[in-house]
Amino acid sequence: MEGAFDKGDTVSKPAIITVAITGALPRKKDTPAVPVTPAEQIESTHQAFEAGASLVHVHVRAEDESPSSDPELFARVQEGIRKHCPGMIIQFSTGGRGRDQSARASMLHLRPDMASLATGSVNFPASIYENPPDFVEGLAASMLEHGIKPEIEVFDLAMLYNAAKLAKKGLIRGPLHVQFVLGIDNAMPARRSVFDFLRAELAQVLPDATWVAAGTGRFQWEVNRWCLETGGHVRT
Amino acid sequence: MEGAFDKGDTVSKPAIITVAITGALPRKKDTPAVPVTPAEQIESTHQAFEAGASLVHVHVRAEDESPSSDPELFARVQEGIRKHCPGMIIQFSTGGRGRDQSARASMLHLRPDMASLATGSVNFPASIYENPPDFVEGLAASMLEHGIKPEIEVFDLAMLYNAAKLAKKGLIRGPLHVQFVLGIDNAMPARRSVFDFLRAELAQVLPDATWVAAGTGRFQWEVNRWCLETGGHVRT
Ligand SMILES: [Zn+2]
Ligand SMILES: [Zn+2]
Ligand SMILES: [Zn+2]
Ligand SMILES: [Zn+2]
């Protein structure tokens, strides 16, 4: 895994293009094209892979389309992507929307290349995205045990410094990869000033880290443009 | 209340000096001087008032010294301060440590001059400081109803923009007073770069707001110095 990420301050190396299949929220009734079964997710990932994506962020869904933590579903998606998309980096979501806190780490024994790790709590549109300190440390320890590289998810500023503290404690191993998530209502807004400050602070507290920023919904393209302008990776 | 706060960018007017009596955490066994009964709190506030403090931030304690939301205790402290410290601004804490969410607004009918309003959730040292979106809006509505000026408590960056959104929705009325809280483990650190960014962003999104910054524990004096240097108010 090391070496798969170039430093954010060089633009000569190709950027990692991440594809996030399915996500936590959209349903077939809203977005008929959203892949929800493992077979649909594998095919959708394959298309993105052929179009140049090199990292896939995986959420899985139960039969009623609700967000799931079922290791069986993660295993099937992982197996299919490994077979159809050789060399693609597979990242499992440990995200919280609609998922039970106790189950969010239940698929890490499958040893994906990466898994997401939100290093703090913040308000989301209608509730708290709950990642209490001991839970974060438990997720980090499980990733370390299974040789999984975390993708640090920064939904609010404190999470950046929390990641640096985890690294200092030896609970996560560098060089880290950090994603700034901008534009979720009640969390950090998609403001250029915020984006610039996050990059400046990251360079101070985690100088070896690579980074990407994701704008949600209507902010997606603008934030992608900021990333390309400043040498970050790109998420679609 | 309006006019009690000068703009943060002028240093010619005297700064508001806030005293926070008791707080949420210290106990007599650790800090014998901490005032916990209403009588002790009134006397402690009176001493600060005579020394120049003009605003008091009030937490109350149950008989076992645990944090309380009992309106009876808030009423006694309020009555004593009004009597002994004429003109002092009284601010009730609606903070969460050790207090039941449903009870945190239960004393607002006493119409203190101000009350604290944290506009989001964040990790604290061992747990989540829980202020979900509907709870924040409910507290804001109660303050509006009772004519109480909120002190916006910013423990992480998103809370600043959330306050601006509440103001835009008419749920809080300006000019706002904002406190940046720096140095709580797992929340925003006491970094000068963070302090400077918060001030710059506040000037953009809430240009009429006054502000103060509080450094917790060992950061208190350094953050006070930053405030004085940059024209903010001071909290002790
Ligand atoms: Zn295929
Ligand atoms: Zn995700
Ligand atoms: Zn007295
Ligand atoms: Zn307080």
XYZ file of C-alpha atoms and ligand atoms in Angstrom:
476
model
C 0.000 0.000 0.000
C 2.758 2.495 0.761
C 3.759 4.348 -2.381
C 0.268 4.177 -3.792
C -0.156 7.745 -2.599
C 2.044 10.506 -3.868
C 2.629 13.639 -1.838
C -0.099 16.220 -2.240
C 2.342 18.946 -3.146
C 3.585 17.339 -6.360
C 1.417 17.339 -9.426
C 3.722 15.339 -11.664
C 2.540 11.939 -10.377
C -0.924 10.785 -11.371
C -3.649 11.506 -8.822
C -5.525 8.696 -7.146
C -9.096 8.805 -8.441
C -11.513 7.425 -5.893
C -14.966 6.192 -6.772
C -17.545 5.958 -3.998
C -20.122 3.406 -5.025
C -23.580 3.531 -3.523
C -22.819 5.737 -0.515
C -24.928 5.726 2.618
C -27.989 7.583 1.424
C -29.498 7.244 -2.068
C -32.226 4.669 -2.686
C -33.394 3.120 -5.961
C -36.641 5.052 -5.779
C -34.685 8.344 -5.857
C -31.815 7.291 -8.091
C -32.689 4.185 -10.121
C -29.072 3.794 -11.264
C -27.644 3.419 -7.741
C -26.043 -0.028 -7.380
C -27.238 -1.825 -4.269
C -26.692 -5.554 -4.719
C -23.115 -6.882 -4.628
C -23.388 -7.831 -8.321
C -24.493 -4.308 -9.247
C -21.762 -2.790 -7.070
C -19.066 -4.934 -8.644
C -20.184 -4.018 -12.149
C -20.424 -0.342 -11.298
C -16.913 -0.432 -9.795
C -15.621 -2.239 -12.866
C -16.923 0.534 -15.114
C -15.231 3.182 -12.957
C -12.012 1.120 -12.935
C -11.983 0.966 -16.717
C -12.555 4.726 -16.794
C -9.463 5.274 -14.628
C -10.553 5.046 -10.996
C -7.947 3.357 -8.827
C -9.602 3.294 -5.396
C -13.123 2.239 -4.487
C -14.922 3.304 -1.306
C -17.458 0.598 -0.439
C -20.769 0.826 1.419
C -23.076 -2.190 1.357
C -26.855 -2.396 1.595
C -29.307 -4.853 3.102
C -32.087 -6.275 0.911
C -34.393 -3.397 1.870
C -31.595 -1.036 0.659
C -30.846 0.200 4.199
C -27.144 0.680 5.086
C -25.609 -2.565 6.334
C -22.493 -3.743 8.144
C -22.948 -7.409 7.124
C -19.452 -8.909 6.625
C -20.947 -11.390 4.129
C -21.942 -8.543 1.790
C -18.570 -6.830 2.151
C -16.857 -10.157 1.385
C -18.808 -10.677 -1.830
C -18.123 -7.153 -3.080
C -14.434 -7.489 -2.182
C -14.122 -10.819 -3.976
C -15.787 -9.499 -7.127
C -13.694 -6.317 -7.267
C -10.463 -8.261 -6.730
C -11.402 -10.534 -9.614
C -12.664 -7.906 -12.074
C -10.471 -4.919 -11.175
C -6.939 -6.191 -10.502
C -4.831 -3.761 -8.503
C -7.713 -1.531 -7.506
C -7.465 -0.329 -3.903
C -10.477 -1.479 -1.903
C -11.616 0.719 0.976
C -14.464 -0.319 3.282
C -16.637 2.300 4.893
C -16.902 2.182 8.682
C -19.268 5.172 8.473
C -22.178 5.616 10.771
C -25.293 6.628 8.920
C -27.916 4.012 9.620
C -25.389 1.551 11.037
C -25.061 0.215 14.519
C -21.918 1.460 16.273
C -21.020 -2.000 17.546
C -21.185 -3.471 14.024
C -19.223 -0.846 12.136
C -15.909 -2.718 12.562
C -17.354 -6.195 12.065
C -15.961 -6.641 8.546
C -12.389 -5.491 9.196
C -11.241 -9.109 9.595
C -11.664 -9.311 5.795
C -8.518 -7.169 5.580
C -9.487 -4.658 2.892
C -6.577 -2.493 1.703
C -8.092 0.485 3.479
C -11.012 1.488 5.675
C -12.450 4.866 6.544
C -11.837 6.232 10.043
C -13.676 9.336 11.239
C -11.663 10.690 14.172
C -14.369 12.576 16.018
C -18.042 13.459 16.298
C -19.995 16.206 14.575
C -23.569 17.118 13.766
C -25.001 15.831 10.503
C -28.233 17.233 8.973
C -30.609 15.607 11.454
C -28.508 13.865 14.106
C -25.059 13.465 15.610
C -22.492 11.471 13.658
C -21.293 9.585 16.717
C -17.640 8.588 16.966
C -16.794 8.808 20.664
C -13.093 8.709 21.638
C -12.947 5.090 22.800
C -14.801 3.906 19.703
C -12.345 5.726 17.420
C -9.415 4.153 19.256
C -11.025 0.721 18.963
C -11.518 1.082 15.206
C -7.932 2.290 14.823
C -6.616 -0.656 16.846
C -8.579 -3.118 14.738
C -7.190 -1.607 11.522
C -3.661 -1.781 12.901
C -4.182 -5.414 13.897
C -5.468 -6.335 10.431
C -2.883 -4.358 8.481
C -5.492 -1.996 7.036
C -4.482 1.537 6.036
C -7.009 4.029 7.418
C -8.424 6.873 5.379
C -8.856 9.594 7.985
C -12.236 11.281 7.486
C -12.245 14.902 8.595
C -15.794 16.243 8.926
C -14.806 18.999 11.333
C -11.540 20.674 12.245
C -10.783 18.886 15.527
C -10.686 15.543 13.705
C -7.480 16.602 11.963
C -5.619 17.116 15.241
C -7.193 13.975 16.691
C -5.673 11.993 13.815
C -2.265 13.495 14.556
C -2.657 12.470 18.204
C -3.585 8.895 17.242
C -0.487 8.761 15.048
C 1.663 10.055 17.898
C 0.216 7.388 20.205
C 1.094 4.715 17.618
C -2.558 3.773 17.112
C -2.352 4.580 13.408
C 0.746 4.340 11.263
C 1.828 6.926 8.701
C 2.132 8.098 6.103
C -1.552 8.845 6.523
C -4.147 9.521 3.889
C -6.723 12.132 4.876
C -10.033 13.052 3.306
C -11.623 16.422 4.052
C -15.393 16.210 3.717
C -17.017 19.547 2.927
C -20.630 20.557 2.466
C -22.618 18.323 4.805
C -25.246 20.463 6.513
C -24.197 21.184 10.146
C -20.635 19.917 9.533
C -17.854 21.839 7.714
C -19.101 23.936 4.802
C -17.617 23.831 1.287
C -15.787 27.143 1.658
C -12.513 27.773 -0.093
C -11.097 29.417 3.044
C -11.819 26.246 5.043
C -10.272 24.054 2.356
C -7.113 26.177 2.326
C -6.851 26.241 6.115
C -7.245 22.465 6.362
C -4.426 21.930 3.866
C -2.166 24.389 5.692
C -2.812 22.769 9.054
C -2.360 19.260 7.671
C 1.062 20.286 6.374
C 1.930 21.432 9.899
C 0.638 18.519 11.977
C 0.970 15.582 9.538
C 3.586 16.689 7.005
C 3.863 13.214 5.424
C 0.135 12.803 4.808
C -1.526 12.694 1.419
C -4.997 14.177 1.143
C -8.162 14.456 -0.889
C -11.242 16.607 -0.400
C -14.800 15.575 -1.127
C -17.618 18.034 -1.650
C -21.018 16.566 -1.029
C -23.960 16.950 -3.396
C -23.940 20.204 -5.303
C -20.424 21.037 -4.050
C -18.805 17.965 -5.594
C -17.468 19.527 -8.772
C -16.263 22.731 -7.226
C -14.305 20.880 -4.534
C -12.845 18.533 -7.165
C -11.610 21.570 -9.044
C -9.955 22.947 -5.883
C -8.215 19.582 -5.401
C -6.872 19.505 -8.943
C -5.700 23.131 -8.673
C -3.787 22.445 -5.480
C -2.366 19.003 -6.188
C -4.708 16.829 -4.154
C -6.320 13.590 -5.187
C -9.817 13.419 -6.621
C -12.943 11.697 -5.449
C -16.033 11.253 -7.565
C -27.941 43.939 26.749
C -27.117 45.451 23.372
C -24.260 47.873 23.669
C -22.688 45.900 26.480
C -20.357 44.418 23.894
C -18.036 46.572 21.888
C -16.757 45.418 18.504
C -13.751 43.105 18.725
C -11.714 45.274 16.402
C -11.575 48.321 18.656
C -9.342 48.346 21.673
C -10.291 51.759 23.001
C -13.420 50.555 24.811
C -12.962 48.488 27.949
C -13.136 44.730 27.427
C -15.835 42.653 29.046
C -14.167 40.522 31.704
C -16.029 37.284 32.245
C -15.687 35.194 35.359
C -16.720 31.558 35.204
C -17.552 30.441 38.700
C -17.383 26.776 39.598
C -17.455 25.326 36.050
C -18.596 21.815 35.302
C -15.693 19.800 36.605
C -13.711 20.670 39.759
C -14.764 19.221 43.095
C -13.951 20.391 46.614
C -11.671 17.416 47.162
C -9.464 18.556 44.247
C -9.839 22.311 44.651
C -11.019 23.225 48.157
C -11.631 26.843 47.117
C -14.190 25.984 44.422
C -17.563 27.532 45.330
C -20.373 25.006 45.127
C -23.271 26.221 47.263
C -25.286 29.221 46.038
C -23.981 31.273 48.974
C -20.378 30.444 48.093
C -21.032 31.159 44.419
C -22.584 34.546 45.173
C -19.665 35.542 47.371
C -17.113 34.357 44.835
C -18.880 36.308 42.087
C -18.996 39.384 44.298
C -15.233 39.262 44.774
C -14.709 38.994 41.012
C -17.176 41.846 40.438
C -15.267 44.072 42.814
C -12.062 43.148 41.004
C -13.561 44.296 37.684
C -15.423 41.344 36.201
C -18.625 42.414 34.463
C -20.116 39.091 33.304
C -20.558 35.891 35.268
C -20.969 32.441 33.670
C -22.959 30.288 36.091
C -22.938 26.520 36.608
C -24.746 25.122 39.654
C -24.091 21.979 41.666
C -26.260 19.480 43.500
C -25.520 18.735 47.164
C -23.147 15.936 46.174
C -21.278 18.534 44.021
C -22.406 16.920 40.756
C -23.436 19.304 37.915
C -27.105 20.246 38.209
C -29.811 21.875 36.112
C -32.073 22.609 39.089
C -33.908 25.906 38.382
C -34.160 26.498 42.143
C -30.371 26.666 42.456
C -30.035 28.932 39.416
C -32.734 31.211 40.876
C -30.916 31.567 44.202
C -27.594 32.372 42.555
C -29.275 34.853 40.197
C -31.054 36.604 43.058
C -27.873 36.912 45.102
C -25.784 38.253 42.226
C -28.453 40.790 41.277
C -28.464 42.024 44.831
C -24.707 42.083 45.509
C -23.371 42.907 42.042
C -25.643 45.542 40.473
C -25.306 45.713 36.689
C -23.324 42.507 36.357
C -24.372 40.438 33.324
C -25.600 37.017 34.405
C -25.098 34.140 32.006
C -26.466 30.660 32.737
C -24.681 27.611 31.404
C -26.757 25.223 29.315
C -23.642 23.043 28.973
C -23.776 19.302 28.876
C -21.173 17.743 31.134
C -23.003 15.603 33.629
C -26.389 17.130 32.842
C -29.428 15.554 31.295
C -30.173 16.905 27.808
C -33.858 17.347 28.575
C -33.087 19.465 31.662
C -30.468 21.773 30.211
C -33.046 24.441 29.257
C -35.196 24.043 32.365
C -34.012 27.271 34.014
C -34.347 29.599 31.020
C -37.740 30.795 32.250
C -35.742 32.679 34.913
C -34.698 35.033 32.088
C -30.995 35.477 32.809
C -29.371 38.194 30.700
C -27.539 35.531 28.700
C -27.188 31.792 28.359
C -24.580 29.654 26.643
C -25.534 27.938 23.383
C -23.226 25.344 21.839
C -24.235 25.087 18.197
C -23.039 21.573 17.425
C -21.535 18.349 18.727
C -17.897 17.396 19.248
C -15.825 14.876 21.132
C -14.727 15.799 24.634
C -11.962 13.920 26.502
C -14.007 10.774 27.205
C -17.359 11.159 25.469
C -19.379 13.109 22.938
C -20.580 16.571 23.905
C -24.050 16.017 22.482
C -25.916 18.947 20.947
C -27.949 17.445 18.098
C -29.488 19.865 15.569
C -33.073 19.809 16.886
C -31.860 20.280 20.470
C -29.797 23.324 19.467
C -32.793 24.831 17.681
C -34.992 24.179 20.717
C -32.538 25.909 23.068
C -32.273 28.851 20.662
C -36.061 29.139 20.430
C -36.398 29.117 24.208
C -33.801 31.883 24.536
C -35.568 33.945 21.890
C -38.897 33.444 23.674
C -37.445 34.557 27.028
C -35.459 37.503 25.667
C -32.115 35.906 26.574
C -29.000 36.803 24.588
C -27.101 33.647 23.670
C -23.356 33.298 24.019
C -22.479 31.073 21.089
C -19.997 28.417 22.226
C -17.692 27.271 19.451
C -15.880 24.054 20.385
C -15.230 23.063 16.780
C -15.213 24.931 13.495
C -18.609 23.873 12.120
C -20.331 25.455 15.133
C -19.357 28.906 13.846
C -21.188 28.416 10.542
C -24.094 26.748 12.333
C -24.512 29.906 14.424
C -24.576 32.005 11.246
C -27.269 29.702 9.846
C -29.379 30.017 13.011
C -29.101 33.794 12.754
C -30.154 33.688 9.105
C -33.158 31.553 10.030
C -34.128 34.131 12.682
C -33.672 31.626 15.512
C -31.077 33.832 17.182
C -30.898 37.579 16.955
C -27.724 39.585 16.422
C -25.446 41.179 17.167
C -24.139 37.877 18.457
C -21.511 37.231 21.073
C -19.299 34.231 20.344
C -16.882 32.360 22.556
C -14.169 30.196 21.000
C -13.196 27.398 23.367
C -9.684 26.108 22.777
C -7.715 23.336 24.406
C -10.265 20.683 25.367
C -8.812 17.292 24.510
C -10.453 15.929 21.311
C -12.041 19.305 20.495
C -10.211 22.324 18.985
C -6.647 22.747 20.202
C -5.214 25.981 21.618
C -3.221 26.784 18.467
C -2.598 30.338 17.408
C -3.344 29.423 13.775
C -6.777 28.123 14.792
C -7.485 31.220 16.866
C -6.553 33.485 13.950
C -8.619 31.481 11.464
C -11.682 31.550 13.715
C -11.478 35.325 14.021
C -11.069 35.760 10.275
C -14.021 33.485 9.508
C -16.210 35.142 12.146
C -15.559 38.503 10.499
C -16.761 36.996 7.219
C -19.894 35.161 8.333
C -21.004 37.228 11.358
C -19.413 40.655 10.837
C -21.410 42.276 13.666
C -20.475 39.704 16.289
C -18.313 40.337 19.322
C -16.089 37.515 20.509
C -13.968 36.110 23.275
C -11.718 33.069 23.391
C -11.249 30.770 26.362
C -8.267 28.486 26.756
C -8.920 25.595 29.074
C -6.610 24.572 31.888
C -2.957 25.251 31.145
C -3.868 27.234 27.993
C -5.905 29.848 29.844
C -3.260 32.547 30.174
C -1.839 32.177 26.708
C -5.280 32.430 25.091
C -6.122 35.457 27.276
C -2.971 37.115 25.980
C -3.993 36.419 22.359
C -7.400 38.000 23.076
C -5.889 41.144 24.538
C -3.422 41.428 21.652
C -6.180 41.209 19.069
C -8.930 43.234 20.727
C -11.175 40.475 22.023
C -12.791 40.206 25.413
C -11.267 38.262 28.285
C -12.484 35.313 30.268
C -10.912 34.155 33.501
Zn -17.383 -6.241 -15.025
Zn -18.679 6.539 2.855
Zn -20.596 39.818 48.911
Zn -19.672 26.573 31.289
